[in-house]
Short mmCIF file of C-alpha atoms in Angstrom, two decimals:
data_model
loop_
_atom_site.label_atom_id
_atom_site.label_comp_id
_atom_site.label_asym_id
_atom_site.label_seq_id
_atom_site.Cartn_x
_atom_site.Cartn_y
_atom_site.Cartn_z
CA UNK A 917 0.00 0.00 0.00
CA UNK A 918 1.11 3.50 -0.72
CA UNK A 919 2.02 5.78 2.17
CA UNK A 920 2.74 9.48 2.41
CA UNK A 921 4.76 10.99 5.26
CA UNK A 922 5.10 14.62 6.29
CA UNK A 923 7.69 14.81 9.04
CA UNK A 924 7.15 18.46 9.97
CA UNK A 925 3.97 18.88 12.05
CA UNK A 926 4.51 22.65 12.23
CA UNK A 927 6.56 25.25 10.39
CA UNK A 928 6.78 29.01 10.67
CA UNK A 929 8.23 31.68 8.42
CA UNK A 930 8.53 35.43 8.35
CA UNK A 931 6.32 37.24 5.90
CA UNK A 932 8.06 37.70 2.51
CA UNK A 933 10.55 34.90 3.26
CA UNK A 934 10.76 31.47 1.63
CA UNK A 935 9.74 28.22 3.30
CA UNK A 936 10.00 24.59 2.22
CA UNK A 937 7.63 21.86 3.37
CA UNK A 938 8.81 18.26 3.14
CA UNK A 939 7.02 15.14 1.97
CA UNK A 940 8.16 11.61 1.29
CA UNK A 941 6.13 8.74 -0.08
CA UNK A 942 6.38 5.06 -0.67
CA UNK A 943 5.07 3.26 -3.72
CA UNK A 944 5.99 0.44 -6.05
CA UNK A 945 4.28 2.15 -8.96
CA UNK A 946 6.30 3.94 -11.62
CA UNK A 947 3.57 6.26 -12.80
CA UNK A 948 1.54 8.38 -10.41
CA UNK A 949 0.55 11.91 -9.42
CA UNK A 950 1.59 13.95 -6.43
CA UNK A 951 -0.27 16.92 -5.03
CA UNK A 952 -0.07 19.64 -2.43
CA UNK A 953 -3.36 20.77 -0.90
CA UNK A 954 -3.91 23.81 1.30
CA UNK A 955 -6.52 23.77 4.07
CA UNK A 956 -7.15 27.20 5.64
CA UNK A 957 -9.18 27.57 8.85
CA UNK A 958 -12.34 27.47 6.74
CA UNK A 959 -11.58 23.72 6.25
CA UNK A 960 -11.92 24.01 2.48
CA UNK A 961 -9.42 21.81 0.63
CA UNK A 962 -7.67 23.78 -2.10
CA UNK A 963 -5.37 22.26 -4.69
CA UNK A 964 -2.09 24.18 -4.74
CA UNK A 965 0.04 22.27 -7.22
CA UNK A 966 0.37 18.86 -8.84
CA UNK A 967 3.21 16.85 -10.36
CA UNK A 968 3.03 13.96 -12.80
CA UNK A 969 5.70 11.38 -11.98
CA UNK A 970 6.68 10.87 -15.62
CA UNK A 971 7.63 14.54 -15.95
CA UNK A 972 11.17 15.41 -14.93
CA UNK A 973 10.48 19.12 -14.83
CA UNK A 974 9.35 20.42 -11.47
CA UNK A 975 5.90 22.01 -11.41
CA UNK A 976 5.47 25.68 -10.58
CA UNK A 977 2.40 27.81 -9.89
CA UNK A 978 3.24 31.45 -9.27
CA UNK A 979 4.93 31.58 -5.83
CA UNK A 980 4.60 27.82 -5.31
CA UNK A 981 7.06 25.31 -6.71
CA UNK A 982 8.02 21.72 -5.99
CA UNK A 983 11.24 19.77 -5.82
CA UNK A 984 10.37 16.31 -7.10
CA UNK A 985 13.04 13.67 -6.55
CA UNK A 986 11.60 10.46 -7.95
CA UNK A 987 14.44 8.13 -6.99
CA UNK A 988 14.43 9.42 -3.43
CA UNK A 989 10.60 9.46 -3.36
CA UNK A 990 10.64 13.01 -2.12
CA UNK A 991 8.25 15.82 -3.01
CA UNK A 992 8.80 19.14 -1.24
CA UNK A 993 6.83 22.37 -1.61
CA UNK A 994 8.57 25.73 -1.73
CA UNK A 995 6.59 28.86 -1.03
CA UNK A 996 8.36 32.05 -2.04
CA UNK A 997 7.55 35.55 -0.80
CA UNK A 998 5.29 34.15 1.93
CA UNK A 999 2.09 36.04 2.55
CA UNK A 1000 -0.23 36.10 5.55
CA UNK A 1001 -2.86 34.35 3.45
CA UNK A 1002 -0.56 31.35 3.05
CA UNK A 1003 -1.12 30.40 6.69
CA UNK A 1004 -2.88 27.02 6.64
CA UNK A 1005 -2.49 23.27 6.94
CA UNK A 1006 -0.69 21.82 3.95
CA UNK A 1007 -1.21 18.23 2.88
CA UNK A 1008 0.87 16.20 0.51
CA UNK A 1009 -1.12 13.57 -1.41
CA UNK A 1010 -0.47 10.70 -3.80
CA UNK A 1011 -2.61 9.06 -6.44
CA UNK A 1012 -1.98 6.19 -8.76
CA UNK A 1013 -2.31 6.92 -12.45
CA UNK A 1014 -4.33 3.80 -13.16
CA UNK A 1015 -7.60 2.85 -11.56
CA UNK A 1016 -9.80 4.86 -9.25
CA UNK A 1017 -8.69 8.34 -8.29
CA UNK A 1018 -8.16 7.56 -4.61
CA UNK A 1019 -5.97 10.09 -2.87
CA UNK A 1020 -3.58 9.05 -0.10
CA UNK A 1021 -2.75 11.95 2.20
CA UNK A 1022 0.10 12.74 4.55
CA UNK A 1023 -0.50 13.92 8.10
CA UNK A 1024 -0.19 17.58 7.24
CA UNK A 1025 2.07 20.51 8.16
CA UNK A 1026 0.67 23.57 9.89
CA UNK A 1027 2.29 26.68 8.41
CA UNK A 1028 2.34 29.91 10.39
CA UNK A 1029 3.30 33.21 8.78
CA UNK A 1030 4.85 35.76 11.16
CA UNK A 1031 4.24 39.42 10.19
CA UNK B 1202 -22.48 26.64 -9.92
CA UNK B 1203 -22.23 25.55 -6.29
CA UNK B 1204 -19.60 22.80 -6.81
CA UNK B 1205 -19.77 20.17 -4.06
CA UNK B 1206 -22.27 20.76 -1.27
CA UNK B 1207 -22.61 18.85 1.99
CA UNK B 1208 -25.34 18.79 4.61
CA UNK B 1209 -25.35 19.24 7.50
CA UNK B 1210 -22.32 21.39 8.36
CA UNK B 1211 -22.34 20.32 12.00
CA UNK B 1212 -23.95 17.43 13.84
CA UNK B 1213 -23.88 16.04 17.36
CA UNK B 1214 -25.03 12.46 17.93
CA UNK B 1215 -25.29 10.17 20.89
CA UNK B 1216 -23.64 6.78 20.76
CA UNK B 1217 -25.87 4.34 18.91
CA UNK B 1218 -27.82 6.91 16.93
CA UNK B 1219 -27.87 6.80 13.17
CA UNK B 1220 -27.59 9.52 10.59
CA UNK B 1221 -26.94 10.16 6.91
CA UNK B 1222 -24.53 12.72 5.55
CA UNK B 1223 -25.62 14.12 2.24
CA UNK B 1224 -23.39 15.18 -0.64
CA UNK B 1225 -24.29 16.60 -4.04
CA UNK B 1226 -22.26 17.95 -6.94
CA UNK B 1227 -23.41 19.99 -9.91
CA UNK B 1228 -20.34 19.51 -12.12
CA UNK B 1229 -21.61 16.37 -13.87
CA UNK B 1230 -18.71 14.39 -12.39
CA UNK B 1231 -18.64 10.62 -12.65
CA UNK B 1232 -16.67 9.84 -9.52
CA UNK B 1233 -17.45 10.74 -5.92
CA UNK B 1234 -15.64 10.11 -2.64
CA UNK B 1235 -16.08 10.23 1.11
CA UNK B 1236 -13.09 11.01 3.35
CA UNK B 1237 -12.72 11.53 7.06
CA UNK B 1238 -10.19 13.82 8.75
CA UNK B 1239 -9.14 13.20 12.33
CA UNK B 1240 -7.03 15.64 14.38
CA UNK B 1241 -3.36 15.48 13.43
CA UNK B 1242 -4.06 13.30 10.44
CA UNK B 1243 -4.66 13.74 6.78
CA UNK B 1244 -7.83 12.73 5.02
CA UNK B 1245 -8.52 9.02 4.77
CA UNK B 1246 -10.81 7.49 2.18
CA UNK B 1247 -13.93 5.78 3.53
CA UNK B 1248 -15.79 4.83 0.35
CA UNK B 1249 -15.81 5.92 -3.24
CA UNK B 1250 -18.04 5.61 -6.29
CA UNK B 1251 -16.19 5.49 -9.58
CA UNK B 1252 -19.41 5.88 -11.54
CA UNK B 1253 -23.14 5.94 -11.01
CA UNK B 1254 -24.30 2.57 -9.72
CA UNK B 1255 -20.97 1.44 -8.30
CA UNK B 1256 -19.40 1.82 -4.87
CA UNK B 1257 -16.19 0.47 -3.36
CA UNK B 1258 -14.51 0.42 0.02
CA UNK B 1259 -11.64 2.71 0.79
CA UNK B 1260 -9.12 2.62 3.61
CA UNK B 1261 -11.50 2.93 6.59
CA UNK B 1262 -14.98 1.61 5.62
CA UNK B 1263 -15.98 -0.12 8.86
CA UNK B 1264 -19.09 1.36 10.47
CA UNK B 1265 -20.24 3.14 7.32
CA UNK B 1266 -22.49 2.51 4.34
CA UNK B 1267 -22.89 4.54 1.20
CA UNK B 1268 -25.45 5.06 -1.53
CA UNK B 1269 -24.86 6.57 -4.94
CA UNK B 1270 -28.39 7.77 -5.39
CA UNK B 1271 -27.80 9.18 -8.86
CA UNK B 1272 -24.98 10.87 -10.69
CA UNK B 1273 -25.24 14.00 -8.54
CA UNK B 1274 -25.67 12.54 -5.06
CA UNK B 1275 -23.56 10.30 -2.83
CA UNK B 1276 -24.65 9.75 0.77
CA UNK B 1277 -22.77 8.34 3.75
CA UNK B 1278 -24.69 6.57 6.50
CA UNK B 1279 -23.65 5.79 10.05
CA UNK B 1280 -25.98 3.04 11.28
CA UNK B 1281 -24.88 3.05 14.92
CA UNK B 1282 -22.59 5.96 15.68
CA UNK B 1283 -19.57 5.45 17.95
CA UNK B 1284 -17.28 8.03 19.60
CA UNK B 1285 -14.48 6.82 17.30
CA UNK B 1286 -16.47 8.24 14.39
CA UNK B 1287 -16.09 11.77 15.72
CA UNK B 1288 -14.37 13.47 12.82
CA UNK B 1289 -14.71 15.93 9.97
CA UNK B 1290 -16.18 14.32 6.88
CA UNK B 1291 -15.41 15.52 3.39
CA UNK B 1292 -17.13 14.64 0.16
CA UNK B 1293 -15.28 15.09 -3.14
CA UNK B 1294 -15.95 14.56 -6.82
CA UNK B 1295 -13.93 14.29 -10.01
CA UNK B 1296 -14.71 14.07 -13.66
CA UNK B 1297 -13.34 10.84 -15.00
CA UNK B 1298 -12.35 7.50 -13.72
CA UNK B 1299 -8.88 6.35 -14.76
CA UNK B 1300 -7.41 9.63 -15.94
CA UNK B 1301 -6.17 12.70 -14.18
CA UNK B 1302 -8.80 15.12 -13.10
CA UNK B 1303 -8.79 17.37 -10.09
CA UNK B 1304 -10.83 16.31 -7.10
CA UNK B 1305 -13.13 19.04 -5.86
CA UNK B 1306 -13.97 18.99 -2.18
CA UNK B 1307 -17.04 20.04 -0.27
CA UNK B 1308 -16.82 22.26 2.83
CA UNK B 1309 -16.95 19.34 5.26
CA UNK B 1310 -19.27 18.16 8.03
CA UNK B 1311 -18.06 18.25 11.62
CA UNK B 1312 -19.55 15.27 13.45
CA UNK B 1313 -19.32 14.73 17.19
CA UNK B 1314 -20.45 11.48 18.75
CA UNK B 1315 -20.95 11.63 22.52
#
């Protein structure tokens, strides 16, 4: 079974600084998707960024980028120019390419932005 | 376009009571999912429905039943609630089975079982 691990329960960063959230996963599949979701206090789950495993190029979305290391099974999220609105729980998630679109989530990292 | 809606938003039950959580989506998605989120943990899949008329167990199905009433609606039933089922429940939907499509989540239902 696939597993996703986020080893940082909490992180904090100064506003306008850069922060990196870590995620590792375990799978025997060669093709899959990885995601970062943001959950603000409203509880709404918001997709931040996704990465297809077959792509070597790291995904970027504005201030958000990932460092995808397939051999190491590592998938970190970098947030540049942190803003107060970035404060939230962040979840790393995995999904197989084939079959049902079941997401496997990590435990989450609570990110605090200090003004 | 409301996306994924869930009712109720909050619920308190006594041990042994039953209830049904309702979920509906207006995006014409084929697949729907129920997850639960416990404190300090990520979301875990309870049941999913890849298409209308089909349902399958996820990671933590014990104590739950589901019904895919039609393409829009996917309900989750607790027949005899237990304190261990205190959690936040999320419904999600996605367009196609077997290919990448973003899962869209509802706002969640906070359930407390006393």
